[in-house]
Amino acid sequence: QAINPPPVPTTTFDGSITLGGNRQSGNTNRNALSAAFDAVIKSSKQRFTLGLVTNYAEEDKQVTERNTFARFKYDFFFTKKVYGYLNNEFLYDRFKNLKLRTVIGPGVGYQVWDDDVKSLAFETGLAYYNEDRNEGGDQSWASARLAARFAYTFAAGIKFSENLTLYPSLENGGEFTLRNEAAVTTPIAFGWALQ
């Protein structure tokens, strides 16, 4: 090992910037814009996941949507498949009376696959919810966290991804928050893609 040491694993970076929008005219005039940033920085033992999504819409010159969602997640791999994580999420939504929703919590995950073609992981843990509201009282509660991430790249480079996260409340049975992010990404050329 001293004469021929094994190669040190390199750190990889994968990310994307997404811009979208639509314009409708006729009986209703509506303009909408969205922007997103996603990045994954990974080494043999650690993985950092960053994400940001913001949406804005106007209908008949009145603002009808304005929100921003951000996340930061740190994973530490105990083995090649099993990892512990610390997850942080933040949401501002003017029209849902949310000045800031903060969700933070630890957990464990199991990475079933993780290669250039496919990835699949399951996670479970705890989370602390805190909601600061523009009007009315602020709220906080404890929650469980169940999540699944899946991605598959087909032969033509078309990629399907699905991120599903469920937060069942530990204080009020039957109450939960669910977030589903699904996308189909088609490469065009020079790193550009349609999503």
One Martini backbone bead per residue (centre of mass of N, CA, C, O) as a GRO file, in nm:
protein
  195
    1GLN     BB    1   0.054   0.064  -0.016
    2ALA     BB    2   0.304   0.253  -0.019
    3ILE     BB    3   0.378   0.213  -0.321
    4ASN     BB    4   0.051   0.148  -0.403
    5PRO     BB    5  -0.176   0.351  -0.362
    6PRO     BB    6  -0.483   0.413  -0.350
    7PRO     BB    7  -0.707   0.593  -0.491
    8VAL     BB    8  -0.848   0.890  -0.446
    9PRO     BB    9  -1.145   0.997  -0.412
   10THR     BB   10  -1.350   1.191  -0.584
   11THR     BB   11  -1.522   1.480  -0.637
   12THR     BB   12  -1.856   1.540  -0.723
   13PHE     BB   13  -2.057   1.730  -0.967
   14ASP     BB   14  -2.414   1.814  -0.978
   15GLY     BB   15  -2.618   2.029  -1.196
   16SER     BB   16  -2.889   2.285  -1.216
   17ILE     BB   17  -3.067   2.518  -1.431
   18THR     BB   18  -3.407   2.648  -1.417
   19LEU     BB   19  -3.635   2.779  -1.667
   20GLY     BB   20  -3.972   2.928  -1.656
   21GLY     BB   21  -4.285   2.983  -1.851
   22ASN     BB   22  -4.595   3.180  -1.901
   23ARG     BB   23  -4.857   3.288  -2.144
   24GLN     BB   24  -5.181   3.443  -2.116
   25SER     BB   25  -5.455   3.518  -2.341
   26GLY     BB   26  -5.780   3.688  -2.300
   27ASN     BB   27  -5.992   3.655  -2.057
   28THR     BB   28  -5.703   3.587  -1.939
   29ASN     BB   29  -5.417   3.738  -1.787
   30ARG     BB   30  -5.110   3.544  -1.772
   31ASN     BB   31  -4.807   3.541  -1.574
   32ALA     BB   32  -4.516   3.314  -1.550
   33LEU     BB   33  -4.245   3.230  -1.319
   34SER     BB   34  -3.948   3.013  -1.301
   35ALA     BB   35  -3.687   2.896  -1.068
   36ALA     BB   36  -3.393   2.671  -1.054
   37PHE     BB   37  -3.171   2.495  -0.816
   38ASP     BB   38  -2.932   2.220  -0.845
   39ALA     BB   39  -2.716   2.023  -0.614
   40VAL     BB   40  -2.440   1.772  -0.611
   41ILE     BB   41  -2.206   1.676  -0.359
   42LYS     BB   42  -1.961   1.404  -0.394
   43SER     BB   43  -1.830   1.142  -0.203
   44SER     BB   44  -1.757   0.852  -0.040
   45LYS     BB   45  -1.890   0.982   0.253
   46GLN     BB   46  -2.028   1.241   0.112
   47ARG     BB   47  -2.336   1.455   0.088
   48PHE     BB   48  -2.459   1.738  -0.095
   49THR     BB   49  -2.781   1.910  -0.096
   50LEU     BB   50  -2.918   2.151  -0.323
   51GLY     BB   51  -3.206   2.390  -0.322
   52LEU     BB   52  -3.408   2.605  -0.554
   53VAL     BB   53  -3.740   2.762  -0.558
   54THR     BB   54  -3.920   2.997  -0.773
   55ASN     BB   55  -4.239   3.182  -0.779
   56TYR     BB   56  -4.433   3.377  -1.031
   57ALA     BB   57  -4.758   3.554  -1.053
   58GLU     BB   58  -4.996   3.700  -1.291
   59GLU     BB   59  -5.343   3.832  -1.285
   60ASP     BB   60  -5.458   4.102  -1.409
   61LYS     BB   61  -5.218   4.263  -1.247
   62GLN     BB   62  -5.217   4.037  -1.019
   63VAL     BB   63  -5.080   3.884  -0.761
   64THR     BB   64  -5.092   3.506  -0.721
   65GLU     BB   65  -4.769   3.433  -0.696
   66ARG     BB   66  -4.530   3.382  -0.410
   67ASN     BB   67  -4.244   3.166  -0.389
   68THR     BB   68  -3.998   2.989  -0.169
   69PHE     BB   69  -3.768   2.709  -0.196
   70ALA     BB   70  -3.541   2.549   0.039
   71ARG     BB   71  -3.244   2.325   0.051
   72PHE     BB   72  -3.051   2.119   0.292
   73LYS     BB   73  -2.827   1.829   0.265
   74TYR     BB   74  -2.667   1.584   0.481
   75ASP     BB   75  -2.447   1.308   0.410
   76PHE     BB   76  -2.337   1.006   0.588
   77PHE     BB   77  -2.140   0.723   0.523
   78PHE     BB   78  -2.106   0.417   0.683
   79THR     BB   79  -2.167   0.282   0.419
   80LYS     BB   80  -2.246   0.222   0.093
   81LYS     BB   81  -2.573   0.231   0.187
   82VAL     BB   82  -2.551   0.366   0.471
   83TYR     BB   83  -2.704   0.669   0.614
   84GLY     BB   84  -2.680   0.986   0.745
   85TYR     BB   85  -2.891   1.278   0.823
   86LEU     BB   86  -2.943   1.638   0.749
   87ASN     BB   87  -3.240   1.829   0.729
   88ASN     BB   88  -3.331   2.132   0.533
   89GLU     BB   89  -3.619   2.357   0.526
   90PHE     BB   90  -3.764   2.631   0.321
   91LEU     BB   91  -4.066   2.850   0.334
   92TYR     BB   92  -4.215   3.093   0.116
   93ASP     BB   93  -4.571   3.217   0.131
   94ARG     BB   94  -4.783   3.465   0.077
   95PHE     BB   95  -5.067   3.287   0.012
   96LYS     BB   96  -5.007   3.100   0.299
   97ASN     BB   97  -4.905   3.275   0.542
   98LEU     BB   98  -4.574   3.253   0.498
   99LYS     BB   99  -4.284   3.368   0.614
  100LEU     BB  100  -4.169   3.086   0.763
  101ARG     BB  101  -4.069   2.755   0.694
  102THR     BB  102  -3.924   2.517   0.921
  103VAL     BB  103  -3.723   2.216   0.851
  104ILE     BB  104  -3.573   1.988   1.091
  105GLY     BB  105  -3.366   1.679   1.062
  106PRO     BB  106  -3.295   1.353   1.134
  107GLY     BB  107  -3.150   1.042   0.981
  108VAL     BB  108  -3.199   0.756   0.770
  109GLY     BB  109  -3.043   0.570   0.493
  110TYR     BB  110  -3.097   0.382   0.172
  111GLN     BB  111  -2.885   0.281  -0.094
  112VAL     BB  112  -2.958   0.092  -0.360
  113TRP     BB  113  -2.884   0.299  -0.593
  114ASP     BB  114  -2.571   0.449  -0.767
  115ASP     BB  115  -2.558   0.557  -1.091
  116ASP     BB  116  -2.570   0.666  -1.423
  117VAL     BB  117  -2.873   0.539  -1.456
  118LYS     BB  118  -2.943   0.475  -1.141
  119SER     BB  119  -3.162   0.566  -0.854
  120LEU     BB  120  -3.215   0.462  -0.498
  121ALA     BB  121  -3.393   0.591  -0.201
  122PHE     BB  122  -3.437   0.562   0.158
  123GLU     BB  123  -3.612   0.749   0.427
  124THR     BB  124  -3.581   0.810   0.791
  125GLY     BB  125  -3.732   1.033   1.047
  126LEU     BB  126  -3.705   1.346   1.200
  127ALA     BB  127  -3.905   1.655   1.272
  128TYR     BB  128  -3.907   2.014   1.286
  129TYR     BB  129  -4.170   2.242   1.302
  130ASN     BB  130  -4.186   2.590   1.174
  131GLU     BB  131  -4.431   2.866   1.178
  132ASP     BB  132  -4.422   3.181   1.034
  133ARG     BB  133  -4.665   3.432   1.042
  134ASN     BB  134  -4.822   3.713   0.932
  135GLU     BB  135  -5.092   3.587   1.046
  136GLY     BB  136  -5.122   3.495   1.340
  137GLY     BB  137  -5.014   3.220   1.486
  138ASP     BB  138  -4.760   3.041   1.564
  139GLN     BB  139  -4.605   2.719   1.475
  140SER     BB  140  -4.528   2.390   1.632
  141TRP     BB  141  -4.387   2.055   1.552
  142ALA     BB  142  -4.379   1.712   1.536
  143SER     BB  143  -4.215   1.479   1.301
  144ALA     BB  144  -4.203   1.272   1.054
  145ARG     BB  145  -3.981   1.111   0.796
  146LEU     BB  146  -4.059   1.024   0.453
  147ALA     BB  147  -3.848   0.896   0.182
  148ALA     BB  148  -3.810   0.908  -0.189
  149ARG     BB  149  -3.564   0.828  -0.448
  150PHE     BB  150  -3.578   0.855  -0.815
  151ALA     BB  151  -3.372   0.749  -1.105
  152TYR     BB  152  -3.379   0.744  -1.479
  153THR     BB  153  -3.179   0.661  -1.767
  154PHE     BB  154  -3.213   0.654  -2.087
  155ALA     BB  155  -3.066   0.595  -2.389
  156ALA     BB  156  -3.136   0.904  -2.495
  157GLY     BB  157  -3.109   1.074  -2.205
  158ILE     BB  158  -3.366   1.036  -2.066
  159LYS     BB  159  -3.498   1.169  -1.754
  160PHE     BB  160  -3.632   1.028  -1.457
  161SER     BB  161  -3.779   1.192  -1.164
  162GLU     BB  162  -3.835   1.119  -0.800
  163ASN     BB  163  -3.967   1.309  -0.514
  164LEU     BB  164  -4.074   1.183  -0.194
  165THR     BB  165  -4.243   1.355   0.086
  166LEU     BB  166  -4.331   1.268   0.429
  167TYR     BB  167  -4.518   1.445   0.708
  168PRO     BB  168  -4.612   1.307   0.991
  169SER     BB  169  -4.771   1.378   1.262
  170LEU     BB  170  -4.704   1.332   1.622
  171GLU     BB  171  -4.962   1.507   1.746
  172ASN     BB  172  -5.165   1.478   1.482
  173GLY     BB  173  -5.359   1.259   1.375
  174GLY     BB  174  -5.379   1.266   1.010
  175GLU     BB  175  -5.154   1.473   0.978
  176PHE     BB  176  -4.998   1.612   0.674
  177THR     BB  177  -4.711   1.641   0.457
  178LEU     BB  178  -4.677   1.670   0.094
  179ARG     BB  179  -4.407   1.606  -0.145
  180ASN     BB  180  -4.385   1.634  -0.510
  181GLU     BB  181  -4.110   1.557  -0.742
  182ALA     BB  182  -4.136   1.566  -1.096
  183ALA     BB  183  -3.931   1.461  -1.389
  184VAL     BB  184  -3.852   1.537  -1.738
  185THR     BB  185  -3.539   1.500  -1.915
  186THR     BB  186  -3.415   1.654  -2.223
  187PRO     BB  187  -3.170   1.654  -2.432
  188ILE     BB  188  -3.005   1.865  -2.664
  189ALA     BB  189  -2.732   2.068  -2.619
  190PHE     BB  190  -2.459   2.177  -2.451
  191GLY     BB  191  -2.629   2.108  -2.166
  192TRP     BB  192  -2.906   2.131  -2.272
  193ALA     BB  193  -3.259   2.123  -2.154
  194LEU     BB  194  -3.568   1.971  -2.117
  195GLN     BB  195  -3.842   1.982  -1.841
   0.00000   0.00000   0.00000
